[in-house]
Short mmCIF file of C-alpha atoms in Angstrom, two decimals:
data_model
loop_
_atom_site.label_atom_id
_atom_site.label_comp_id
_atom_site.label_asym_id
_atom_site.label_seq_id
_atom_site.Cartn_x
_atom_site.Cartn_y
_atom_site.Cartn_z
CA UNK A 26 122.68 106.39 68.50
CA UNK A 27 122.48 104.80 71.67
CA UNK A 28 120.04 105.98 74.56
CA UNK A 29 120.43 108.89 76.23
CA UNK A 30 122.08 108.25 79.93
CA UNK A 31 118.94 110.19 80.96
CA UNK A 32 116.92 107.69 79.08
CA UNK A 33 118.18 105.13 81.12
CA UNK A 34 119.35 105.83 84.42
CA UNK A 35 117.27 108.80 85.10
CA UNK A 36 113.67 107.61 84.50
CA UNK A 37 110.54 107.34 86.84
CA UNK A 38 110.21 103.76 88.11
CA UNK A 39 107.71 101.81 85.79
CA UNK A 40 108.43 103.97 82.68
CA UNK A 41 108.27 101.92 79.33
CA UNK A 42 111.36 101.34 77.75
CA UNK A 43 112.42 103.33 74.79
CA UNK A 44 112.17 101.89 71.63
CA UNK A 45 114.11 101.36 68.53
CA UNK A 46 112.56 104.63 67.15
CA UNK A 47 113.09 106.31 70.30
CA UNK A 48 116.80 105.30 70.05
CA UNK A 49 116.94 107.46 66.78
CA UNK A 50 115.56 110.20 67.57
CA UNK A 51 117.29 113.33 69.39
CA UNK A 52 116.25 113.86 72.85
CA UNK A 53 116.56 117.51 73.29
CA UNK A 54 115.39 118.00 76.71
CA UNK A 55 118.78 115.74 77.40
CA UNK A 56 120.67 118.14 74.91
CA UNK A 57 119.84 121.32 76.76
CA UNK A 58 119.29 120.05 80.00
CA UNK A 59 120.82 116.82 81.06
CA UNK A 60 118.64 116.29 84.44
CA UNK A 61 116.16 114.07 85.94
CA UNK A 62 112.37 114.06 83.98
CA UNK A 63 110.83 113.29 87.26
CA UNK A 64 108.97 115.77 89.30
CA UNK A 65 108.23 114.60 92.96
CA UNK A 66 104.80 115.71 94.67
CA UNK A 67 105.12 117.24 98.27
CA UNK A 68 103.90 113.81 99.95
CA UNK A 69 106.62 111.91 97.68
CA UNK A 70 109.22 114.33 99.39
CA UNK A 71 107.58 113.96 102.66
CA UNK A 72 107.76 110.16 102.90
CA UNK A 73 111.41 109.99 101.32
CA UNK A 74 112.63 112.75 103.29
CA UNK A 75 111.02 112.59 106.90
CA UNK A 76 112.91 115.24 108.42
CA UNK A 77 115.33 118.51 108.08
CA UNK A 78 119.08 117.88 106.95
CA UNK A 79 121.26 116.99 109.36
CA UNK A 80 123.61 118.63 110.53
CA UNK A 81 126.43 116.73 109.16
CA UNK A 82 124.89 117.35 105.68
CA UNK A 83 125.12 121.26 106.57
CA UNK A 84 128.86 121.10 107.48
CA UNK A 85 130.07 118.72 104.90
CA UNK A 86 128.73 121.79 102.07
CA UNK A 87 129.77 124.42 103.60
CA UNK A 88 133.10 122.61 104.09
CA UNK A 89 132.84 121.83 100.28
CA UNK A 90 132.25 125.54 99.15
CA UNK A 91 134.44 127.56 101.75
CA UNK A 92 137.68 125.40 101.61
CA UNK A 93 138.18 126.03 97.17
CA UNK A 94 136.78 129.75 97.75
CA UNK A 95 139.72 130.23 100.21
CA UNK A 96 142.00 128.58 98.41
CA UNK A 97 141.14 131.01 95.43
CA UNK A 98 140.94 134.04 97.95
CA UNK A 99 144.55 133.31 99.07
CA UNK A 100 145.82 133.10 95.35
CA UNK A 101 144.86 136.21 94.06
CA UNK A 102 143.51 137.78 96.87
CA UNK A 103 146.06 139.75 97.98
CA UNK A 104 146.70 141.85 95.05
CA UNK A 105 143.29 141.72 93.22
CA UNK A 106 141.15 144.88 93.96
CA UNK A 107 137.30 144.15 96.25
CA UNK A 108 135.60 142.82 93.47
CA UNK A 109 137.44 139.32 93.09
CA UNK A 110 136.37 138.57 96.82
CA UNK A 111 133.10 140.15 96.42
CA UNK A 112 132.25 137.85 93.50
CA UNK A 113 133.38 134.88 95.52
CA UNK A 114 131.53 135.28 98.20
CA UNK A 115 128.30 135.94 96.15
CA UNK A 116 128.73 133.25 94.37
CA UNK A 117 129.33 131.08 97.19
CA UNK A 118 126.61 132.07 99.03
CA UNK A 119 124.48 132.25 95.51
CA UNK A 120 125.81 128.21 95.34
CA UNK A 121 125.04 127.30 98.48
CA UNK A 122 121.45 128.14 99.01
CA UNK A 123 120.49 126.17 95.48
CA UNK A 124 122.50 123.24 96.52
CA UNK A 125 119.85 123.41 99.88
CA UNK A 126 117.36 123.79 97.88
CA UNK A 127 118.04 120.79 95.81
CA UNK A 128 118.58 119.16 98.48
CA UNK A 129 115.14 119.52 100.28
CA UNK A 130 113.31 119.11 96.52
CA UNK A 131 115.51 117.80 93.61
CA UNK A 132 113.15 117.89 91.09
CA UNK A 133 112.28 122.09 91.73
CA UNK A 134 112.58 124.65 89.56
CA UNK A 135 115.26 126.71 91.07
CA UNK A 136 118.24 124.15 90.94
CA UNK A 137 117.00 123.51 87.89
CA UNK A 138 117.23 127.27 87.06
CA UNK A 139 120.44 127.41 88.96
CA UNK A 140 121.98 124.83 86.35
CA UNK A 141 120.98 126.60 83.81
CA UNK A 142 122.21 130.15 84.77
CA UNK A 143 125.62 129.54 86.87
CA UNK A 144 127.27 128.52 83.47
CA UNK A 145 126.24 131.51 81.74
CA UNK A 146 126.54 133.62 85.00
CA UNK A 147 130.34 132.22 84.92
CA UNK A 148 130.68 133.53 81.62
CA UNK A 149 129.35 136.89 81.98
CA UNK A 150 131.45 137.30 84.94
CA UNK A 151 134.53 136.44 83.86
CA UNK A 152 134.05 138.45 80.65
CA UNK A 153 133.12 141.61 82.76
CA UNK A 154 136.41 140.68 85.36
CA UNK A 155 138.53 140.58 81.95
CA UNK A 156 137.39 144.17 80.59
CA UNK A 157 138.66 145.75 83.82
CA UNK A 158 142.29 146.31 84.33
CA UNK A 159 142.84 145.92 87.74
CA UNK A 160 142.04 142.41 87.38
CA UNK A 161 144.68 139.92 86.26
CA UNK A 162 143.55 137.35 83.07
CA UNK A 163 144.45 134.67 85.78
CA UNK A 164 141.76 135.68 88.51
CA UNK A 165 139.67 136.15 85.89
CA UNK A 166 139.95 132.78 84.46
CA UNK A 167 140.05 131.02 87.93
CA UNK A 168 137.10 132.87 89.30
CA UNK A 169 135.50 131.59 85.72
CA UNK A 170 136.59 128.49 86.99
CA UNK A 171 135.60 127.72 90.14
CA UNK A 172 131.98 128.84 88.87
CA UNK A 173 131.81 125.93 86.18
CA UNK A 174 133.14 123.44 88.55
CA UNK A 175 130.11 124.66 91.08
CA UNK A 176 127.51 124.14 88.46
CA UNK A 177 129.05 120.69 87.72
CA UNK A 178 128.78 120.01 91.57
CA UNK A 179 124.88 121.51 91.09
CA UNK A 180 124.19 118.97 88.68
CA UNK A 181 125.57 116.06 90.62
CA UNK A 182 124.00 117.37 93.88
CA UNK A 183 120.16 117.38 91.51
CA UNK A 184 121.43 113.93 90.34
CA UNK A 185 122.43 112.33 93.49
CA UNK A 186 119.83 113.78 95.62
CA UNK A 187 116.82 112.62 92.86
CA UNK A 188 118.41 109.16 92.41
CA UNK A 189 117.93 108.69 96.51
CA UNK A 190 114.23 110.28 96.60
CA UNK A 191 113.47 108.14 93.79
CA UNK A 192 115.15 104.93 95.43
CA UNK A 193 113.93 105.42 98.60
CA UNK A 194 110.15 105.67 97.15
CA UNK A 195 110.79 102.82 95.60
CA UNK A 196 111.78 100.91 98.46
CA UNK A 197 108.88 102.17 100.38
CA UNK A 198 106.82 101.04 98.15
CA UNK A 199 108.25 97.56 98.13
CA UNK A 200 107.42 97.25 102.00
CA UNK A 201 104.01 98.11 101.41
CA UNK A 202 103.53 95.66 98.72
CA UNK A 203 105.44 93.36 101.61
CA UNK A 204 103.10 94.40 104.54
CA UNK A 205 100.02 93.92 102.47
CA UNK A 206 100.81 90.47 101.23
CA UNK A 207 102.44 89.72 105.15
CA UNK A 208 98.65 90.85 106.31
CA UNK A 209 97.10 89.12 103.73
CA UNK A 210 98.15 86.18 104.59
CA UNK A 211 97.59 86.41 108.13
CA UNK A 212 94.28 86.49 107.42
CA UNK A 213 93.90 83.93 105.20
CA UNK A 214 96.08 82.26 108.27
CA UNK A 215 93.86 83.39 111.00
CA UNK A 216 90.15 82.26 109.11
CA UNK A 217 90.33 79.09 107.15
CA UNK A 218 91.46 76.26 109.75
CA UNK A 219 89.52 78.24 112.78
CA UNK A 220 86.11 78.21 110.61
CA UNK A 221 86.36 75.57 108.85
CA UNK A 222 86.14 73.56 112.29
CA UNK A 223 83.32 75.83 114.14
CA UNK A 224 81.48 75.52 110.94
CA UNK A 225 81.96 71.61 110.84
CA UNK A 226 81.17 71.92 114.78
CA UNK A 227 78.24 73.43 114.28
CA UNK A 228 76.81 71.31 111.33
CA UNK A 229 77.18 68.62 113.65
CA UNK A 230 75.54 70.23 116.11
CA UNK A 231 72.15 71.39 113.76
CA UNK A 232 72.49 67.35 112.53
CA UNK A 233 71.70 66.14 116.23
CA UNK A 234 70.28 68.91 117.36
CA UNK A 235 72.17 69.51 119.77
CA UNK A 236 71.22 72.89 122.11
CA UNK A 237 75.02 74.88 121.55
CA UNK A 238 74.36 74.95 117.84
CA UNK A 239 72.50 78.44 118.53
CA UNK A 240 74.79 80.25 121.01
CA UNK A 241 77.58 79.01 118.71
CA UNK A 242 75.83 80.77 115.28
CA UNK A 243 75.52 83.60 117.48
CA UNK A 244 78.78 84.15 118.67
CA UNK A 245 80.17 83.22 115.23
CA UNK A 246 77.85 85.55 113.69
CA UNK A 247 79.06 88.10 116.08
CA UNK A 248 83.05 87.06 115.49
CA UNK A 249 82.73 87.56 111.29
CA UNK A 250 81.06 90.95 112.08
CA UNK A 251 84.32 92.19 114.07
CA UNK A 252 86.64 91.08 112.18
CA UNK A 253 85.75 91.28 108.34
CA UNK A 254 86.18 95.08 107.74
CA UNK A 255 89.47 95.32 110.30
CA UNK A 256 91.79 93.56 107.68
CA UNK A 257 91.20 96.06 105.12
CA UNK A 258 93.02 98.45 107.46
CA UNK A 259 96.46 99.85 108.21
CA UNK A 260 95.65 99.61 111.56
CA UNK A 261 93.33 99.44 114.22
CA UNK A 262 92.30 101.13 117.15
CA UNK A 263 93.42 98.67 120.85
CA UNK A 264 88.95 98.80 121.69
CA UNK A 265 88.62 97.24 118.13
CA UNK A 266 90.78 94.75 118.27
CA UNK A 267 89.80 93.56 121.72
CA UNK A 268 86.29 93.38 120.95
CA UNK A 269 87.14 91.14 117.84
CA UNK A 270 89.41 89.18 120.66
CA UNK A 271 86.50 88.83 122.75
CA UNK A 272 84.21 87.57 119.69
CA UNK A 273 86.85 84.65 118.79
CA UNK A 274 86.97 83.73 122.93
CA UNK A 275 83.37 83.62 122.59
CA UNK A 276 82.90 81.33 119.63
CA UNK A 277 85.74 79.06 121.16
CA UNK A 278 84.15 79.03 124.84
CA UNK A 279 80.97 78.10 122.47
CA UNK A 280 82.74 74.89 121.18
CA UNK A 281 84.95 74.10 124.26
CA UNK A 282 82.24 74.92 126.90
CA UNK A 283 84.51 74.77 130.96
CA UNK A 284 87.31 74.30 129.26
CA UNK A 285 87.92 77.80 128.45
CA UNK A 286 88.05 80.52 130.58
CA UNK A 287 88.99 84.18 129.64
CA UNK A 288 89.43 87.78 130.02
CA UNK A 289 89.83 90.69 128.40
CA UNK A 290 91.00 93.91 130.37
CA UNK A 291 92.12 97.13 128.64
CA UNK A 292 93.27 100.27 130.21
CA UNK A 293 90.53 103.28 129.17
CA UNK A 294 93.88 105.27 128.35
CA UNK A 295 94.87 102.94 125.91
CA UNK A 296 91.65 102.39 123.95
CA UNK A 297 92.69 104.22 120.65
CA UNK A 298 96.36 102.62 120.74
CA UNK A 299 97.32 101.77 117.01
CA UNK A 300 98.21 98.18 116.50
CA UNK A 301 98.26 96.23 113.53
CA UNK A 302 95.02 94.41 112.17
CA UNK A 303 94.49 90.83 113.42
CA UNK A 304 97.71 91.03 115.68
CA UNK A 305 96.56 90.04 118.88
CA UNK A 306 94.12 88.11 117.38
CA UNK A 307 96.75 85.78 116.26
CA UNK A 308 98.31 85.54 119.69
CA UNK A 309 95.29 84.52 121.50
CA UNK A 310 94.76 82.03 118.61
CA UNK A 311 98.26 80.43 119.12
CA UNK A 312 97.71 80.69 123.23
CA UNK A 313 94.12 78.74 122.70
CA UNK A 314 95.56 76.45 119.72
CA UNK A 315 98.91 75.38 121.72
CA UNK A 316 98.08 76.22 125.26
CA UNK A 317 94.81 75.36 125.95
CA UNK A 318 93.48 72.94 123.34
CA UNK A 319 96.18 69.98 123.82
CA UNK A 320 95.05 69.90 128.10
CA UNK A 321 92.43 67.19 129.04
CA UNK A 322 91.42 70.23 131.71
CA UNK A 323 91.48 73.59 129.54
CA UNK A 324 92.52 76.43 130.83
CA UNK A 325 92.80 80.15 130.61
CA UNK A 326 93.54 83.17 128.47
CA UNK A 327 93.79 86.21 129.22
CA UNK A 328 94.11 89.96 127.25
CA UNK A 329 95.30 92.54 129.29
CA UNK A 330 96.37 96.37 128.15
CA UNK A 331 98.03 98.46 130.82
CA UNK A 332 100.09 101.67 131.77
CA UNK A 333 103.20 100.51 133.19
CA UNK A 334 104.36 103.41 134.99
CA UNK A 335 108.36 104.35 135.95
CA UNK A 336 111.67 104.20 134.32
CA UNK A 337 112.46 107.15 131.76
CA UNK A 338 108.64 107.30 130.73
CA UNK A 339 105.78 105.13 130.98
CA UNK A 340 105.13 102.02 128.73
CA UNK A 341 102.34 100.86 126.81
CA UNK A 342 102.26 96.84 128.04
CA UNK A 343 99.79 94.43 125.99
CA UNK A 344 100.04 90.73 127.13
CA UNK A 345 98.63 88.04 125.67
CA UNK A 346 99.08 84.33 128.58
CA UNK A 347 97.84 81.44 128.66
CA UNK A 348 97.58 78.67 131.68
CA UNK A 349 98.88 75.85 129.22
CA UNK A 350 102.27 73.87 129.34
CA UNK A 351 104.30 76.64 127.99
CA UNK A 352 106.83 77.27 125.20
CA UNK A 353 109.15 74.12 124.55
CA UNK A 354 112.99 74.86 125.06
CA UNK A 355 113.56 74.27 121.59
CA UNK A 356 110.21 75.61 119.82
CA UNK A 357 110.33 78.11 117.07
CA UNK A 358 108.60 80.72 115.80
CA UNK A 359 105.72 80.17 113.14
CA UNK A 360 104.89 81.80 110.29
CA UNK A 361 102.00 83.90 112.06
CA UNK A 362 104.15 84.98 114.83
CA UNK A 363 107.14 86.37 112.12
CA UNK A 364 103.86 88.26 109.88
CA UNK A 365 103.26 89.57 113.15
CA UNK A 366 106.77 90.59 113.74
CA UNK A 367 107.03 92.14 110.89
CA UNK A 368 104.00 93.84 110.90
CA UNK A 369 104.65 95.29 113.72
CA UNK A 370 108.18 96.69 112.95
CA UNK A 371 106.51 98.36 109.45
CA UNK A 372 103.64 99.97 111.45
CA UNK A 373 105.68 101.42 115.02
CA UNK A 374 109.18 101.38 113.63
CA UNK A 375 112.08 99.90 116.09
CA UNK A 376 109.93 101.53 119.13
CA UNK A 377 107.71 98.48 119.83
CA UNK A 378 108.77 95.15 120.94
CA UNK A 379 106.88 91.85 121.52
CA UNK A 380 108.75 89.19 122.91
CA UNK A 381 107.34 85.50 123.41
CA UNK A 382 108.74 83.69 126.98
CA UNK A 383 107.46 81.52 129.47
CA UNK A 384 104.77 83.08 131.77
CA UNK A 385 105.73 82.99 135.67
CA UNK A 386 102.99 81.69 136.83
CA UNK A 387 103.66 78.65 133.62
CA UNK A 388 102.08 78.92 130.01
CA UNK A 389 103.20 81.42 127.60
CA UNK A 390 103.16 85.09 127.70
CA UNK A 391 103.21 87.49 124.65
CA UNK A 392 104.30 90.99 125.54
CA UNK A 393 103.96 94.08 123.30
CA UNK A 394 105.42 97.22 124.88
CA UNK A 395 105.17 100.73 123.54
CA UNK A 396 106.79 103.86 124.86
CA UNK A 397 103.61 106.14 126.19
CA UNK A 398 104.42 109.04 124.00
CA UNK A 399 105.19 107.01 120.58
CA UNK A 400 101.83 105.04 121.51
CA UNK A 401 99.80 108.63 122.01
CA UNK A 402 100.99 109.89 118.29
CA UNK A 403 100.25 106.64 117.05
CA UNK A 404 96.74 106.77 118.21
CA UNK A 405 96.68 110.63 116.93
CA UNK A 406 97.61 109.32 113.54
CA UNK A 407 94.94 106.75 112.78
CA UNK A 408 92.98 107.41 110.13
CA UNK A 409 89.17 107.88 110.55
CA UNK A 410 86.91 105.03 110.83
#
């Protein structure tokens, strides 16, 4: 005996595969009720299914249900006494609000009652229709009828509908897994190569005693302090991630003395903006790296946060420029600047965009913008410090 099509189709992702013994053995939860095992938990619902059915879903059943109900209604209608259409439309309307309610939970016990009961429902019925003599063997049979094909479109409804839930979870988790690795490696991006030469900066500078060596320990000091705990996060509040911008400006103004100048302006209304961990740390890495590094002179960097009023509604604008040479006409994107991409799109959805260009005034300019309004329940939805 081969497995059970609920066996294998129909099981919760990660489920151990049946055995040989297992393959044996009768499976009569399958016999007596061939649906889904899995029961989802509201926040499993609430993450696969974000918001109310559409209203293309709403037409396309009641499209479904009215158009074979009026089809039977016109057949034996006519001549069949109140109780053929009264049966209908109670069982139409008896259909319809299970099939909603699978809908909005699969895995619930009333379609699962519903599948149970409509079968023997259409037998009872049409056993009761038959006694009577003012009803004809044939409405009888069809009303019988068009009951067991609406518990057959029940089950594939509860089928359909958990399949999705339980694809859709697993997709979402996939992401995650995706995100966490992308952020990962960001920071395993953003530490090694930037330590690794203030530490070998400042060795050098304890060797010859040399008087930067303490503001340097300081500021790095200060630098591991604001950013160690932020990775661990989904995200992090705009004043956080600023103040770990300003601690990596500091420890790099340490080691490159005049040659770096910077600033750091946020709007007050956009201190609790959500933005991924470590993401504007990487730009104003890149912009000191490729901007202000590779000049004999230095240069400047600058982090400024803003409410750009007018348009259709205001705009959260984060820009991240630099006074260096600029983007080359052919340069690509790295691999810090796509983890950042994608970061981004996985934590704000398609509302936020950050772009990369030439600055006006020459250098590069990073620019994330953020409608006002997705940007306020964004900030309202950041979990507690």
């Amino acid at each position: 005996m081969v497995p059970s099509p609920r066996s294998q189709l129909l099981s919760a992702p990660g489920a151990a595969a049946p055995g040989p013994a297992a393959g044996r053995r009768i499976d009569w939860s399958t016999v007596f009720m061939l649906l889904p095992s899995r029961r989802f938990t509201a926040e499993e619902l609430r993450r696969a299914i974000p918001g109310p059915m559409s209203p293309s879903v709403k037409v396309s059943i009641a499209f479904n249900l009215a158009v074979p109900a009026l089809a039977l209604l016109i057949a034996f209608g006519r001549d069949a006494p109140w109780v053929v259409p009264a049966t209908m439309l109670a069982f139409v309307a008896l259909l319809a609000w299970i099939g909603l309610r699978a809908w909005a939970d699969p895995s619930s016990s009333v379609p699962r009652t519903g599948y149970w009961m409509l079968p023997l429902l259409s037998g009872l019925v049409g056993g009761w229709l038959l006694k009577g003599p003012e009803v004809t063997r044939a409405a009888a049979v069809a009303i019988a009828m068009m009951m067991v094909i609406g518990s057959l479109g029940l089950w594939f409804v509860i089928v359909h509908r958990h399949q999705y839930v339980q694809m859709r979870l697993a997709e979402l988790a996939e992401r995650e897994r995706a995100v966490e690795m992308a952020r990962r490696l960001a920071a395993a991006q953003l530490e090694p190569h930037f330590l690794f030469n203030t530490l070998a900066s400042l060795q050098h500078w304890v060797a010859t005693r040399d008087e930067r060596a303490a503001p340097l320990l300081e500021a790095l000091t200060g630098y591991l302090r604001a950013t160690l705990p932020m990775f661990a996060l989904p995200t992090l509040a705009l004043a956080d991630e600023a103040e770990a911008v300003r601690r990596y400006l500091q420890v790099m103004q340490a080691r490159l003395g005049a040659r770096l100048a910077w600033r750091v302006e946020i709007d007050p209304r956009l201190q609790a903006l959500a933005v991924p961990p470590g993401l504007l740390l990487t730009l104003v890495e890149n912009a000191v790296e490729h901007g202000i590094e590779p000049q004999i002179g230095g240069g400047e960097v600058s982090l400024r946060a803003a409410v750009q009023e007018g348009g259709e509604r205001a705009e959260a604008v984060v820009a991240v420029e630099d006074s260096g040479a600029g983007p080359a006409a052919d340069a690509h994107e790295g691999l810090g600047l796509t983890n950042a991409r994608e970061r981004l799109a996985f934590t704000h959805g398609t509302a936020a965009r950050l772009t990369i260009a030439r600055s006006p005034a020459g250098g590069c300019r990073a620019e994330l913008r953020l409608p006002m309004p997705v940007a306020q329940e964004l900030a309202e939805k950041m979990p507690a410090p």
